């Protein structure tokens, strides 16, 4: 497995109780490129070809 970590983003957001800034919606400050990941169960459909982007605040 090959993983590339890009430089962390310096956050300018202050801590908040806003529901879209906490829990599953916590902003991500790190970008990772991971290649050749192992599938641990089942199979990935052959027609899937793309990237996964997490949309956060």
PDB file of N, CA and C in Angstrom:
ATOM      1  N   UNK A   1       0.847  -1.172   0.000  1.00  0.00           N
ATOM      2  CA  UNK A   1       0.000   0.000   0.000  1.00  0.00           C
ATOM      3  C   UNK A   1       0.895   1.238   0.000  1.00  0.00           C
ATOM      4  N   UNK A   2       0.615   2.162  -0.888  1.00  0.00           N
ATOM      5  CA  UNK A   2       1.385   3.404  -1.002  1.00  0.00           C
ATOM      6  C   UNK A   2       0.502   4.565  -0.542  1.00  0.00           C
ATOM      7  N   UNK A   3       0.988   5.357   0.423  1.00  0.00           N
ATOM      8  CA  UNK A   3       0.215   6.484   0.957  1.00  0.00           C
ATOM      9  C   UNK A   3       1.050   7.747   0.871  1.00  0.00           C
ATOM     10  N   UNK A   4       0.437   8.800   0.358  1.00  0.00           N
ATOM     11  CA  UNK A   4       1.096  10.104   0.269  1.00  0.00           C
ATOM     12  C   UNK A   4       0.294  11.102   1.103  1.00  0.00           C
ATOM     13  N   UNK A   5       0.950  11.703   2.089  1.00  0.00           N
ATOM     14  CA  UNK A   5       0.312  12.725   2.918  1.00  0.00           C
ATOM     15  C   UNK A   5       0.727  14.092   2.392  1.00  0.00           C
ATOM     16  N   UNK A   6      -0.247  14.921   2.078  1.00  0.00           N
ATOM     17  CA  UNK A   6       0.034  16.287   1.663  1.00  0.00           C
ATOM     18  C   UNK A   6       0.128  17.159   2.910  1.00  0.00           C
ATOM     19  N   UNK A   7       0.744  18.335   2.821  1.00  0.00           N
ATOM     20  CA  UNK A   7       0.863  19.201   4.001  1.00  0.00           C
ATOM     21  C   UNK A   7      -0.509  19.515   4.611  1.00  0.00           C
ATOM     22  N   UNK A   8      -0.541  19.542   5.950  1.00  0.00           N
ATOM     23  CA  UNK A   8      -1.798  19.856   6.649  1.00  0.00           C
ATOM     24  C   UNK A   8      -2.227  21.284   6.361  1.00  0.00           C
ATOM     25  N   UNK A   9      -3.524  21.488   6.364  1.00  0.00           N
ATOM     26  CA  UNK A   9      -4.104  22.813   6.178  1.00  0.00           C
ATOM     27  C   UNK A   9      -4.131  23.504   7.537  1.00  0.00           C
ATOM     28  N   UNK A  10      -3.725  24.743   7.586  1.00  0.00           N
ATOM     29  CA  UNK A  10      -3.798  25.515   8.821  1.00  0.00           C
ATOM     30  C   UNK A  10      -5.219  26.055   8.939  1.00  0.00           C
ATOM     31  N   UNK A  11      -5.935  25.610   9.956  1.00  0.00           N
ATOM     32  CA  UNK A  11      -7.338  25.991  10.126  1.00  0.00           C
ATOM     33  C   UNK A  11      -7.453  27.392  10.705  1.00  0.00           C
ATOM     34  N   UNK A  12      -8.415  28.144  10.197  1.00  0.00           N
ATOM     35  CA  UNK A  12      -8.688  29.471  10.739  1.00  0.00           C
ATOM     36  C   UNK A  12     -10.019  29.483  11.496  1.00  0.00           C
ATOM     37  N   UNK A  13     -10.708  28.340  11.521  1.00  0.00           N
ATOM     38  CA  UNK A  13     -11.986  28.252  12.228  1.00  0.00           C
ATOM     39  C   UNK A  13     -11.750  28.143  13.731  1.00  0.00           C
ATOM     40  N   UNK A  14     -12.554  28.845  14.483  1.00  0.00           N
ATOM     41  CA  UNK A  14     -12.502  28.756  15.934  1.00  0.00           C
ATOM     42  C   UNK A  14     -13.397  27.601  16.388  1.00  0.00           C
ATOM     43  N   UNK A  15     -13.099  26.966  17.531  1.00  0.00           N
ATOM     44  CA  UNK A  15     -13.979  25.906  18.038  1.00  0.00           C
ATOM     45  C   UNK A  15     -15.414  26.412  18.150  1.00  0.00           C
ATOM     46  N   UNK A  16     -16.368  25.542  17.834  1.00  0.00           N
ATOM     47  CA  UNK A  16     -17.766  25.949  17.791  1.00  0.00           C
ATOM     48  C   UNK A  16     -18.661  24.777  18.165  1.00  0.00           C
ATOM     49  N   UNK A  17     -19.854  25.077  18.643  1.00  0.00           N
ATOM     50  CA  UNK A  17     -20.853  24.047  18.924  1.00  0.00           C
ATOM     51  C   UNK A  17     -21.782  23.839  17.738  1.00  0.00           C
ATOM     52  N   UNK A  18     -21.487  24.478  16.609  1.00  0.00           N
ATOM     53  CA  UNK A  18     -22.327  24.342  15.420  1.00  0.00           C
ATOM     54  C   UNK A  18     -22.382  22.867  15.012  1.00  0.00           C
ATOM     55  N   UNK A  19     -23.583  22.312  14.737  1.00  0.00           N
ATOM     56  CA  UNK A  19     -23.686  20.879  14.435  1.00  0.00           C
ATOM     57  C   UNK A  19     -22.927  20.449  13.182  1.00  0.00           C
ATOM     58  N   UNK A  20     -22.707  21.350  12.231  1.00  0.00           N
ATOM     59  CA  UNK A  20     -21.978  20.979  11.017  1.00  0.00           C
ATOM     60  C   UNK A  20     -20.471  21.184  11.148  1.00  0.00           C
ATOM     61  N   UNK A  21     -19.998  21.451  12.351  1.00  0.00           N
ATOM     62  CA  UNK A  21     -18.559  21.570  12.591  1.00  0.00           C
ATOM     63  C   UNK A  21     -18.083  20.553  13.622  1.00  0.00           C
ATOM     64  N   UNK A  22     -18.946  19.578  13.943  1.00  0.00           N
ATOM     65  CA  UNK A  22     -18.621  18.582  14.963  1.00  0.00           C
ATOM     66  C   UNK A  22     -19.059  17.193  14.517  1.00  0.00           C
ATOM     67  N   UNK A  23     -18.574  16.190  15.220  1.00  0.00           N
ATOM     68  CA  UNK A  23     -18.971  14.813  14.924  1.00  0.00           C
ATOM     69  C   UNK A  23     -18.538  14.393  13.528  1.00  0.00           C
ATOM     70  N   UNK A  24     -19.463  13.796  12.788  1.00  0.00           N
ATOM     71  CA  UNK A  24     -19.158  13.302  11.438  1.00  0.00           C
ATOM     72  C   UNK A  24     -18.818  14.432  10.475  1.00  0.00           C
ATOM     73  N   UNK A  25     -19.169  15.668  10.819  1.00  0.00           N
ATOM     74  CA  UNK A  25     -18.935  16.811   9.931  1.00  0.00           C
ATOM     75  C   UNK A  25     -17.726  17.643  10.339  1.00  0.00           C
ATOM     76  N   UNK A  26     -16.926  17.132  11.255  1.00  0.00           N
ATOM     77  CA  UNK A  26     -15.738  17.863  11.678  1.00  0.00           C
ATOM     78  C   UNK A  26     -14.847  18.138  10.469  1.00  0.00           C
ATOM     79  N   UNK A  27     -14.433  19.381  10.273  1.00  0.00           N
ATOM     80  CA  UNK A  27     -13.570  19.689   9.125  1.00  0.00           C
ATOM     81  C   UNK A  27     -12.284  18.860   9.147  1.00  0.00           C
ATOM     82  N   UNK A  28     -11.864  18.439   7.979  1.00  0.00           N
ATOM     83  CA  UNK A  28     -10.623  17.679   7.831  1.00  0.00           C
ATOM     84  C   UNK A  28      -9.507  18.635   7.436  1.00  0.00           C
ATOM     85  N   UNK A  29      -8.358  18.501   8.062  1.00  0.00           N
ATOM     86  CA  UNK A  29      -7.229  19.386   7.795  1.00  0.00           C
ATOM     87  C   UNK A  29      -6.075  18.628   7.150  1.00  0.00           C
ATOM     88  N   UNK A  30      -6.367  17.446   6.634  1.00  0.00           N
ATOM     89  CA  UNK A  30      -5.329  16.592   6.077  1.00  0.00           C
ATOM     90  C   UNK A  30      -5.839  15.986   4.770  1.00  0.00           C
ATOM     91  N   UNK A  31      -4.995  15.926   3.762  1.00  0.00           N
ATOM     92  CA  UNK A  31      -5.336  15.287   2.494  1.00  0.00           C
ATOM     93  C   UNK A  31      -4.379  14.126   2.269  1.00  0.00           C
ATOM     94  N   UNK A  32      -4.935  12.974   1.927  1.00  0.00           N
ATOM     95  CA  UNK A  32      -4.149  11.754   1.763  1.00  0.00           C
ATOM     96  C   UNK A  32      -4.464  11.126   0.416  1.00  0.00           C
ATOM     97  N   UNK A  33      -3.438  10.681  -0.288  1.00  0.00           N
ATOM     98  CA  UNK A  33      -3.599   9.886  -1.500  1.00  0.00           C
ATOM     99  C   UNK A  33      -3.124   8.482  -1.166  1.00  0.00           C
ATOM    100  N   UNK A  34      -4.017   7.501  -1.282  1.00  0.00           N
ATOM    101  CA  UNK A  34      -3.675   6.110  -0.973  1.00  0.00           C
ATOM    102  C   UNK A  34      -3.920   5.260  -2.213  1.00  0.00           C
ATOM    103  N   UNK A  35      -2.901   4.529  -2.625  1.00  0.00           N
ATOM    104  CA  UNK A  35      -2.983   3.680  -3.812  1.00  0.00           C
ATOM    105  C   UNK A  35      -2.843   2.218  -3.421  1.00  0.00           C
ATOM    106  N   UNK A  36      -3.349   1.339  -4.255  1.00  0.00           N
ATOM    107  CA  UNK A  36      -3.204  -0.112  -4.065  1.00  0.00           C
ATOM    108  C   UNK A  36      -3.743  -0.579  -2.713  1.00  0.00           C
ATOM    109  N   UNK A  37      -4.914  -0.073  -2.328  1.00  0.00           N
ATOM    110  CA  UNK A  37      -5.504  -0.490  -1.060  1.00  0.00           C
ATOM    111  C   UNK A  37      -6.049  -1.907  -1.170  1.00  0.00           C
ATOM    112  N   UNK A  38      -5.967  -2.647  -0.084  1.00  0.00           N
ATOM    113  CA  UNK A  38      -6.493  -4.006  -0.053  1.00  0.00           C
ATOM    114  C   UNK A  38      -8.001  -3.974   0.183  1.00  0.00           C
ATOM    115  N   UNK A  39      -8.749  -4.752  -0.564  1.00  0.00           N
ATOM    116  CA  UNK A  39     -10.181  -4.935  -0.334  1.00  0.00           C
ATOM    117  C   UNK A  39     -10.300  -6.076   0.659  1.00  0.00           C
ATOM    118  N   UNK A  40     -10.885  -5.811   1.836  1.00  0.00           N
ATOM    119  CA  UNK A  40     -10.894  -6.831   2.879  1.00  0.00           C
ATOM    120  C   UNK A  40     -12.147  -7.699   2.853  1.00  0.00           C
ATOM    121  N   UNK A  41     -13.182  -7.261   2.131  1.00  0.00           N
ATOM    122  CA  UNK A  41     -14.394  -8.074   2.040  1.00  0.00           C
ATOM    123  C   UNK A  41     -15.122  -7.725   0.757  1.00  0.00           C
ATOM    124  N   UNK A  42     -15.593  -8.711   0.034  1.00  0.00           N
ATOM    125  CA  UNK A  42     -16.335  -8.475  -1.198  1.00  0.00           C
ATOM    126  C   UNK A  42     -15.417  -8.042  -2.325  1.00  0.00           C
ATOM    127  N   UNK A  43     -15.987  -7.298  -3.269  1.00  0.00           N
ATOM    128  CA  UNK A  43     -15.221  -6.836  -4.429  1.00  0.00           C
ATOM    129  C   UNK A  43     -15.720  -5.463  -4.853  1.00  0.00           C
ATOM    130  N   UNK A  44     -14.837  -4.671  -5.403  1.00  0.00           N
ATOM    131  CA  UNK A  44     -15.210  -3.364  -5.935  1.00  0.00           C
ATOM    132  C   UNK A  44     -15.691  -3.573  -7.370  1.00  0.00           C
ATOM    133  N   UNK A  45     -16.892  -3.065  -7.716  1.00  0.00           N
ATOM    134  CA  UNK A  45     -17.384  -3.228  -9.088  1.00  0.00           C
ATOM    135  C   UNK A  45     -16.386  -2.664 -10.101  1.00  0.00           C
ATOM    136  N   UNK A  46     -16.208  -3.355 -11.203  1.00  0.00           N
ATOM    137  CA  UNK A  46     -15.216  -2.960 -12.204  1.00  0.00           C
ATOM    138  C   UNK A  46     -15.556  -1.648 -12.896  1.00  0.00           C
ATOM    139  N   UNK A  47     -16.838  -1.234 -12.881  1.00  0.00           N
ATOM    140  CA  UNK A  47     -17.197   0.010 -13.560  1.00  0.00           C
ATOM    141  C   UNK A  47     -16.997   1.247 -12.686  1.00  0.00           C
ATOM    142  N   UNK A  48     -16.555   1.067 -11.443  1.00  0.00           N
ATOM    143  CA  UNK A  48     -16.249   2.217 -10.590  1.00  0.00           C
ATOM    144  C   UNK A  48     -14.832   2.681 -10.912  1.00  0.00           C
ATOM    145  N   UNK A  49     -14.716   3.945 -11.288  1.00  0.00           N
ATOM    146  CA  UNK A  49     -13.410   4.514 -11.624  1.00  0.00           C
ATOM    147  C   UNK A  49     -13.467   5.991 -11.267  1.00  0.00           C
ATOM    148  N   UNK A  50     -12.842   6.380 -10.180  1.00  0.00           N
ATOM    149  CA  UNK A  50     -12.910   7.778  -9.789  1.00  0.00           C
ATOM    150  C   UNK A  50     -12.218   8.019  -8.470  1.00  0.00           C
ATOM    151  N   UNK A  51     -12.671   9.056  -7.782  1.00  0.00           N
ATOM    152  CA  UNK A  51     -12.079   9.448  -6.514  1.00  0.00           C
ATOM    153  C   UNK A  51     -13.176   9.657  -5.484  1.00  0.00           C
ATOM    154  N   UNK A  52     -12.814   9.656  -4.213  1.00  0.00           N
ATOM    155  CA  UNK A  52     -13.734   9.950  -3.122  1.00  0.00           C
ATOM    156  C   UNK A  52     -13.332  11.293  -2.530  1.00  0.00           C
ATOM    157  N   UNK A  53     -14.275  12.209  -2.478  1.00  0.00           N
ATOM    158  CA  UNK A  53     -14.043  13.516  -1.864  1.00  0.00           C
ATOM    159  C   UNK A  53     -14.993  13.666  -0.697  1.00  0.00           C
ATOM    160  N   UNK A  54     -14.475  14.049   0.449  1.00  0.00           N
ATOM    161  CA  UNK A  54     -15.319  14.315   1.602  1.00  0.00           C
ATOM    162  C   UNK A  54     -15.602  15.803   1.628  1.00  0.00           C
ATOM    163  N   UNK A  55     -16.878  16.151   1.555  1.00  0.00           N
ATOM    164  CA  UNK A  55     -17.284  17.550   1.543  1.00  0.00           C
ATOM    165  C   UNK A  55     -17.540  18.001   2.975  1.00  0.00           C
ATOM    166  N   UNK A  56     -16.672  18.853   3.499  1.00  0.00           N
ATOM    167  CA  UNK A  56     -16.850  19.378   4.851  1.00  0.00           C
ATOM    168  C   UNK A  56     -16.875  20.893   4.787  1.00  0.00           C
ATOM    169  N   UNK A  57     -17.198  21.509   5.899  1.00  0.00           N
ATOM    170  CA  UNK A  57     -17.239  22.974   5.967  1.00  0.00           C
ATOM    171  C   UNK A  57     -15.859  23.544   5.768  1.00  0.00           C
TER     172      UNK A  57
END
